[in-house]
Each structure stands twice: as C-alpha cells, then as structure tokens.
Amino acid sequence: MAASAAAAAAVSQALRDRDVLDAVGTSAAALSLAGSSFIVLCYLLFRELRKFSFKLVYFLAVSDMFCSLFTIMGGPSNAFYCFAHDYSAHFFCVASFLWTTTIAFTLHRTVVKHKTDVEEFGSIFHLYVWGLALGNLLSSIVGCHSLQWVNRMINNATRMAVGISDRSIQSDVRADKKAFNRWGYYPLILIGSWAFATINRVHDFANPGHKIFWLSILDVGFAGLMGLFNSIAYGLNSSVRRAIAERLDMYLPERFKRSLPTLTRFKSQQENELTSLIVDASNT
C-alpha cells in the first residue's frame, strides 16, 4: 500500500516537473520567435538591408523562427504529426547552427583575408546548409540518434575555435577592429546556449536515472533562447537601428520624436554629417 502510494507520488511529481520544463521551454522559444521574427520583418520591410551579409542573418533568423515555432506548437497527439513536428524542429535547429558557420566564414574571408568575392558563395551556402541539415535529419530517422548530440557539439566547438583564434589577429582598419569586437559575441552565444545542456548530458551519462531538476530547467531555457541571442548579436547592428530610426523619423509625430533619445541622437548625427559635407564642399 505504502509502495503504491510512493509510486503514485513519484509519477505525480514527474508530471509536474514535465509541465514546468514544458512551460520554460515554450517561454524561451516564444522569446526566440519574437526576436527572429523581428529580424525577418526588418529584412522584408527595409530594402536597404538586403545586402549579402544581412541575407545570411535573415536565413539564420528564418531557421531560428521555424525552430522556435515548432517547439512552441508542442507534440501533436497523432503519431505521424508528432514525428513530423519533432523532426521539423530538429531540421531547422541544425540549419540555424550551419548558418552561423556561413556568417563566420564570410566575416573571416572579408575581414581577415580582405576578399570581396563572398557573394559568389551564396548558392554554395544554401546547398551546404540545407543539404547537411537534410542529411542530418535522414541519419536521425534511420536510427543514428546517438550521434545527434555529438554532431551538434562538434559544430559548436568548431565555430567557437574559429571565432576565438581569429580574434587574436590585429588590424589597423577601424572597421576591421569593430568587426573583430563583434566576434566576441559568437562563442558567448554558443557557450551560453549549450553549456548547461552539455553539463546536463554529462551528468545523465555519469548518473543515469538521477536527474537534477534545476539543471534541466537551465538546459531547456538557455537552449530555447538561442534564437533570441542570435537576433540580438547578429541582427541589431547599426544598419538595422539606422533603418528603424529613419522610419520613425519619417512617420512619428513630432511630440513623440522628442521623447525618444535614440531618435534625437540619430537626427543630430545626420545634421553633423550634413554640416561636414557642406564644409568640405565649400573648401573645395
């Protein structure tokens, strides 16, 4: 009698823990969905952002957006739709990782090697990302589930190694220094997103059947926030902020403009640039 009561209590606690983890994962995915959707919306609305470098950020955001969307949808009751849902989320999550490697390659080639031919790699990038994501998906379907986490961590480690090693290279060009400073965010995103997941996997391997609940919460929460981290680090650059400020300056009433310090700074910067152009023109 006591044993059955203890078993029922354990099952009830496991269900409550599962509900908490689902809520944390859904909340994190919702934030990532909002961040990645914002980047996608900016790309579609602002034509001046449709440069090759931001196209890579756009496809990264699209992958994060669908990964977060399928995570929020949850597992359908129908077995087939549950299967399709889980593997769709997996496909876009892997694609998100692969798009970060294309951004790393583009930055390395333009900033370090000073090459200007990166746009020629556009079709190759698509073949590389979607092809590898599909290959990983097919390998998962045929039964190589144990390799998924290993493949993911290898991709992460490779990405971090490239970013950290190239930061040691110095450049005399101001734009290069600024780009290198932004490289520091990329390994931090991967570490922040997957550190707790890695610790959780190691703990589960060393102590099977003895899960740490708070570690599982950090695992699910930070992994789900990767889309939000990507949208902040990759998408909220000066070009995006400038495009948004221009639209706000164009459509907002004057009384609202004065209450936005960012917009005020943007207008003063524009006036300073215009003044310098007039001075240069008069000197010539």
Short mmCIF file of N, CA and C in Angstrom, two decimals, residues 35-118:
data_model
loop_
_atom_site.label_atom_id
_atom_site.label_comp_id
_atom_site.label_asym_id
_atom_site.label_seq_id
_atom_site.Cartn_x
_atom_site.Cartn_y
_atom_site.Cartn_z
N GLY A 35 12.22 37.49 -31.33
CA GLY A 35 13.47 38.10 -31.80
C GLY A 35 13.77 37.79 -33.24
N SER A 36 13.65 36.52 -33.63
CA SER A 36 13.95 36.14 -35.01
C SER A 36 12.90 36.69 -35.98
N SER A 37 11.64 36.76 -35.56
CA SER A 37 10.60 37.34 -36.42
C SER A 37 10.86 38.82 -36.65
N PHE A 38 11.38 39.51 -35.64
CA PHE A 38 11.72 40.92 -35.78
C PHE A 38 12.79 41.12 -36.86
N ILE A 39 13.81 40.26 -36.87
CA ILE A 39 14.86 40.36 -37.88
C ILE A 39 14.30 40.07 -39.27
N VAL A 40 13.46 39.04 -39.38
CA VAL A 40 12.84 38.71 -40.67
C VAL A 40 11.99 39.87 -41.16
N LEU A 41 11.23 40.48 -40.27
CA LEU A 41 10.38 41.61 -40.63
C LEU A 41 11.21 42.80 -41.10
N CYS A 42 12.31 43.08 -40.41
CA CYS A 42 13.19 44.18 -40.82
C CYS A 42 13.75 43.94 -42.22
N TYR A 43 14.13 42.71 -42.49
CA TYR A 43 14.69 42.38 -43.81
C TYR A 43 13.64 42.58 -44.90
N LEU A 44 12.41 42.19 -44.63
CA LEU A 44 11.36 42.30 -45.64
C LEU A 44 10.89 43.73 -45.84
N LEU A 45 10.93 44.54 -44.78
CA LEU A 45 10.42 45.91 -44.87
C LEU A 45 11.45 46.90 -45.38
N PHE A 46 12.71 46.72 -45.03
CA PHE A 46 13.74 47.71 -45.34
C PHE A 46 14.62 47.20 -46.48
N ARG A 47 14.43 47.76 -47.66
CA ARG A 47 15.18 47.32 -48.83
C ARG A 47 16.68 47.58 -48.70
N GLU A 48 17.04 48.63 -47.96
CA GLU A 48 18.46 48.96 -47.83
C GLU A 48 19.23 47.92 -47.03
N LEU A 49 18.52 47.03 -46.33
CA LEU A 49 19.19 45.99 -45.55
C LEU A 49 19.46 44.73 -46.37
N ARG A 50 18.96 44.68 -47.59
CA ARG A 50 19.05 43.44 -48.36
C ARG A 50 20.41 43.30 -49.05
N LYS A 51 21.44 43.37 -48.24
CA LYS A 51 22.79 43.11 -48.71
C LYS A 51 23.15 41.67 -48.41
N PHE A 52 24.24 41.21 -49.01
CA PHE A 52 24.57 39.79 -48.88
C PHE A 52 24.80 39.38 -47.43
N SER A 53 25.52 40.21 -46.69
CA SER A 53 25.83 39.85 -45.30
C SER A 53 24.56 39.72 -44.46
N PHE A 54 23.61 40.64 -44.67
CA PHE A 54 22.38 40.57 -43.88
C PHE A 54 21.44 39.49 -44.41
N LYS A 55 21.62 39.06 -45.65
CA LYS A 55 20.84 37.92 -46.14
C LYS A 55 21.16 36.67 -45.33
N LEU A 56 22.44 36.51 -44.96
CA LEU A 56 22.82 35.37 -44.14
C LEU A 56 22.14 35.45 -42.77
N VAL A 57 22.11 36.65 -42.21
CA VAL A 57 21.42 36.86 -40.94
C VAL A 57 19.92 36.56 -41.09
N TYR A 58 19.36 36.94 -42.23
CA TYR A 58 17.94 36.70 -42.50
C TYR A 58 17.64 35.20 -42.51
N PHE A 59 18.45 34.42 -43.22
CA PHE A 59 18.20 32.98 -43.27
C PHE A 59 18.46 32.32 -41.92
N LEU A 60 19.42 32.84 -41.17
CA LEU A 60 19.62 32.37 -39.79
C LEU A 60 18.36 32.63 -38.96
N ALA A 61 17.80 33.84 -39.10
CA ALA A 61 16.58 34.18 -38.35
C ALA A 61 15.40 33.33 -38.79
N VAL A 62 15.30 33.03 -40.09
CA VAL A 62 14.22 32.17 -40.57
C VAL A 62 14.32 30.78 -39.94
N SER A 63 15.54 30.25 -39.89
CA SER A 63 15.74 28.93 -39.27
C SER A 63 15.38 28.96 -37.80
N ASP A 64 15.84 30.00 -37.09
CA ASP A 64 15.50 30.13 -35.67
C ASP A 64 14.00 30.29 -35.47
N MET A 65 13.36 31.02 -36.38
CA MET A 65 11.93 31.28 -36.26
C MET A 65 11.13 29.98 -36.36
N PHE A 66 11.44 29.15 -37.36
CA PHE A 66 10.70 27.91 -37.52
C PHE A 66 11.05 26.90 -36.42
N CYS A 67 12.31 26.90 -36.00
CA CYS A 67 12.69 26.02 -34.89
C CYS A 67 11.90 26.38 -33.64
N SER A 68 11.80 27.67 -33.34
CA SER A 68 11.04 28.12 -32.17
C SER A 68 9.55 27.84 -32.34
N LEU A 69 9.05 28.04 -33.55
CA LEU A 69 7.62 27.84 -33.81
C LEU A 69 7.22 26.39 -33.57
N PHE A 70 8.01 25.45 -34.10
CA PHE A 70 7.68 24.04 -33.90
C PHE A 70 7.83 23.64 -32.44
N THR A 71 8.76 24.28 -31.73
CA THR A 71 8.91 24.00 -30.30
C THR A 71 7.69 24.46 -29.52
N ILE A 72 7.18 25.63 -29.87
CA ILE A 72 6.00 26.17 -29.18
C ILE A 72 4.76 25.33 -29.47
N MET A 73 4.65 24.81 -30.68
CA MET A 73 3.47 24.05 -31.06
C MET A 73 3.28 22.81 -30.21
N GLY A 74 4.37 22.25 -29.70
CA GLY A 74 4.24 21.06 -28.87
C GLY A 74 3.99 19.82 -29.70
N GLY A 75 3.98 18.68 -29.04
CA GLY A 75 3.81 17.41 -29.73
C GLY A 75 2.35 17.08 -29.97
N PRO A 76 1.93 16.95 -31.22
CA PRO A 76 0.54 16.57 -31.51
C PRO A 76 0.23 15.16 -31.01
N SER A 77 -1.05 14.87 -30.80
CA SER A 77 -1.43 13.55 -30.31
C SER A 77 -1.28 12.48 -31.38
N ASN A 78 -1.49 12.84 -32.63
CA ASN A 78 -1.34 11.89 -33.72
C ASN A 78 0.13 11.51 -33.88
N ALA A 79 0.41 10.22 -34.01
CA ALA A 79 1.79 9.74 -34.05
C ALA A 79 2.55 10.29 -35.25
N PHE A 80 1.91 10.31 -36.42
CA PHE A 80 2.60 10.80 -37.62
C PHE A 80 2.93 12.28 -37.50
N TYR A 81 1.97 13.07 -37.05
CA TYR A 81 2.21 14.50 -36.93
C TYR A 81 3.22 14.80 -35.83
N CYS A 82 3.23 13.98 -34.80
CA CYS A 82 4.24 14.14 -33.75
C CYS A 82 5.63 13.88 -34.32
N PHE A 83 5.74 12.85 -35.15
CA PHE A 83 7.00 12.53 -35.82
C PHE A 83 7.44 13.68 -36.72
N ALA A 84 6.51 14.19 -37.54
CA ALA A 84 6.84 15.29 -38.46
C ALA A 84 7.20 16.55 -37.69
N HIS A 85 6.51 16.82 -36.60
CA HIS A 85 6.77 18.01 -35.79
C HIS A 85 8.16 17.98 -35.19
N ASP A 86 8.53 16.86 -34.57
CA ASP A 86 9.82 16.75 -33.90
C ASP A 86 10.98 16.88 -34.88
N TYR A 87 10.87 16.22 -36.01
CA TYR A 87 11.97 16.26 -36.97
C TYR A 87 12.02 17.58 -37.73
N SER A 88 10.90 18.25 -37.87
CA SER A 88 10.92 19.59 -38.48
C SER A 88 11.67 20.56 -37.58
N ALA A 89 11.39 20.50 -36.27
CA ALA A 89 12.11 21.35 -35.32
C ALA A 89 13.60 21.03 -35.35
N HIS A 90 13.93 19.75 -35.40
CA HIS A 90 15.34 19.35 -35.45
C HIS A 90 16.02 19.87 -36.71
N PHE A 91 15.34 19.78 -37.84
CA PHE A 91 15.91 20.24 -39.12
C PHE A 91 16.27 21.72 -39.06
N PHE A 92 15.36 22.55 -38.59
CA PHE A 92 15.62 23.99 -38.57
C PHE A 92 16.62 24.38 -37.48
N CYS A 93 16.68 23.64 -36.39
CA CYS A 93 17.69 23.93 -35.37
C CYS A 93 19.09 23.65 -35.90
N VAL A 94 19.25 22.54 -36.63
CA VAL A 94 20.54 22.25 -37.25
C VAL A 94 20.88 23.29 -38.30
N ALA A 95 19.89 23.70 -39.10
CA ALA A 95 20.12 24.74 -40.10
C ALA A 95 20.57 26.04 -39.46
N SER A 96 20.04 26.36 -38.29
CA SER A 96 20.46 27.57 -37.58
C SER A 96 21.94 27.51 -37.24
N PHE A 97 22.40 26.37 -36.73
CA PHE A 97 23.82 26.22 -36.43
C PHE A 97 24.67 26.40 -37.69
N LEU A 98 24.22 25.81 -38.78
CA LEU A 98 25.00 25.86 -40.01
C LEU A 98 25.05 27.26 -40.59
N TRP A 99 23.97 28.03 -40.46
CA TRP A 99 24.01 29.42 -40.95
C TRP A 99 25.02 30.25 -40.17
N THR A 100 25.21 29.95 -38.87
CA THR A 100 26.23 30.68 -38.12
C THR A 100 27.62 30.41 -38.67
N THR A 101 27.85 29.20 -39.18
CA THR A 101 29.16 28.91 -39.75
C THR A 101 29.38 29.67 -41.05
N THR A 102 28.32 29.89 -41.83
CA THR A 102 28.48 30.68 -43.06
C THR A 102 28.78 32.14 -42.74
N ILE A 103 28.17 32.65 -41.66
CA ILE A 103 28.48 34.02 -41.24
C ILE A 103 29.92 34.12 -40.77
N ALA A 104 30.38 33.10 -40.05
CA ALA A 104 31.78 33.08 -39.60
C ALA A 104 32.72 33.06 -40.79
N PHE A 105 32.40 32.23 -41.79
CA PHE A 105 33.24 32.14 -42.98
C PHE A 105 33.27 33.47 -43.72
N THR A 106 32.10 34.12 -43.84
CA THR A 106 32.03 35.40 -44.55
C THR A 106 32.84 36.47 -43.84
N LEU A 107 32.71 36.56 -42.52
CA LEU A 107 33.50 37.53 -41.76
C LEU A 107 34.99 37.26 -41.88
N HIS A 108 35.37 36.00 -41.78
CA HIS A 108 36.79 35.64 -41.89
C HIS A 108 37.34 36.02 -43.26
N ARG A 109 36.56 35.75 -44.29
CA ARG A 109 37.05 35.99 -45.65
C ARG A 109 37.13 37.49 -45.96
N THR A 110 36.18 38.27 -45.45
CA THR A 110 36.17 39.70 -45.76
C THR A 110 37.08 40.50 -44.84
N VAL A 111 37.08 40.18 -43.54
CA VAL A 111 37.84 40.97 -42.57
C VAL A 111 39.28 40.54 -42.47
N VAL A 112 39.52 39.23 -42.43
CA VAL A 112 40.88 38.72 -42.26
C VAL A 112 41.62 38.66 -43.59
N LYS A 113 40.97 38.05 -44.58
CA LYS A 113 41.64 37.87 -45.87
C LYS A 113 41.38 39.01 -46.85
N HIS A 114 40.48 39.93 -46.49
CA HIS A 114 40.17 41.10 -47.33
C HIS A 114 39.74 40.69 -48.74
N LYS A 115 38.92 39.65 -48.83
CA LYS A 115 38.37 39.21 -50.10
C LYS A 115 37.00 39.85 -50.32
N THR A 116 36.67 40.08 -51.57
CA THR A 116 35.39 40.71 -51.90
C THR A 116 34.49 39.80 -52.74
N ASP A 117 34.80 38.51 -52.76
CA ASP A 117 34.07 37.58 -53.62
C ASP A 117 33.07 36.73 -52.85
N VAL A 118 32.66 37.17 -51.65
CA VAL A 118 31.83 36.32 -50.81
C VAL A 118 30.44 36.07 -51.42
#
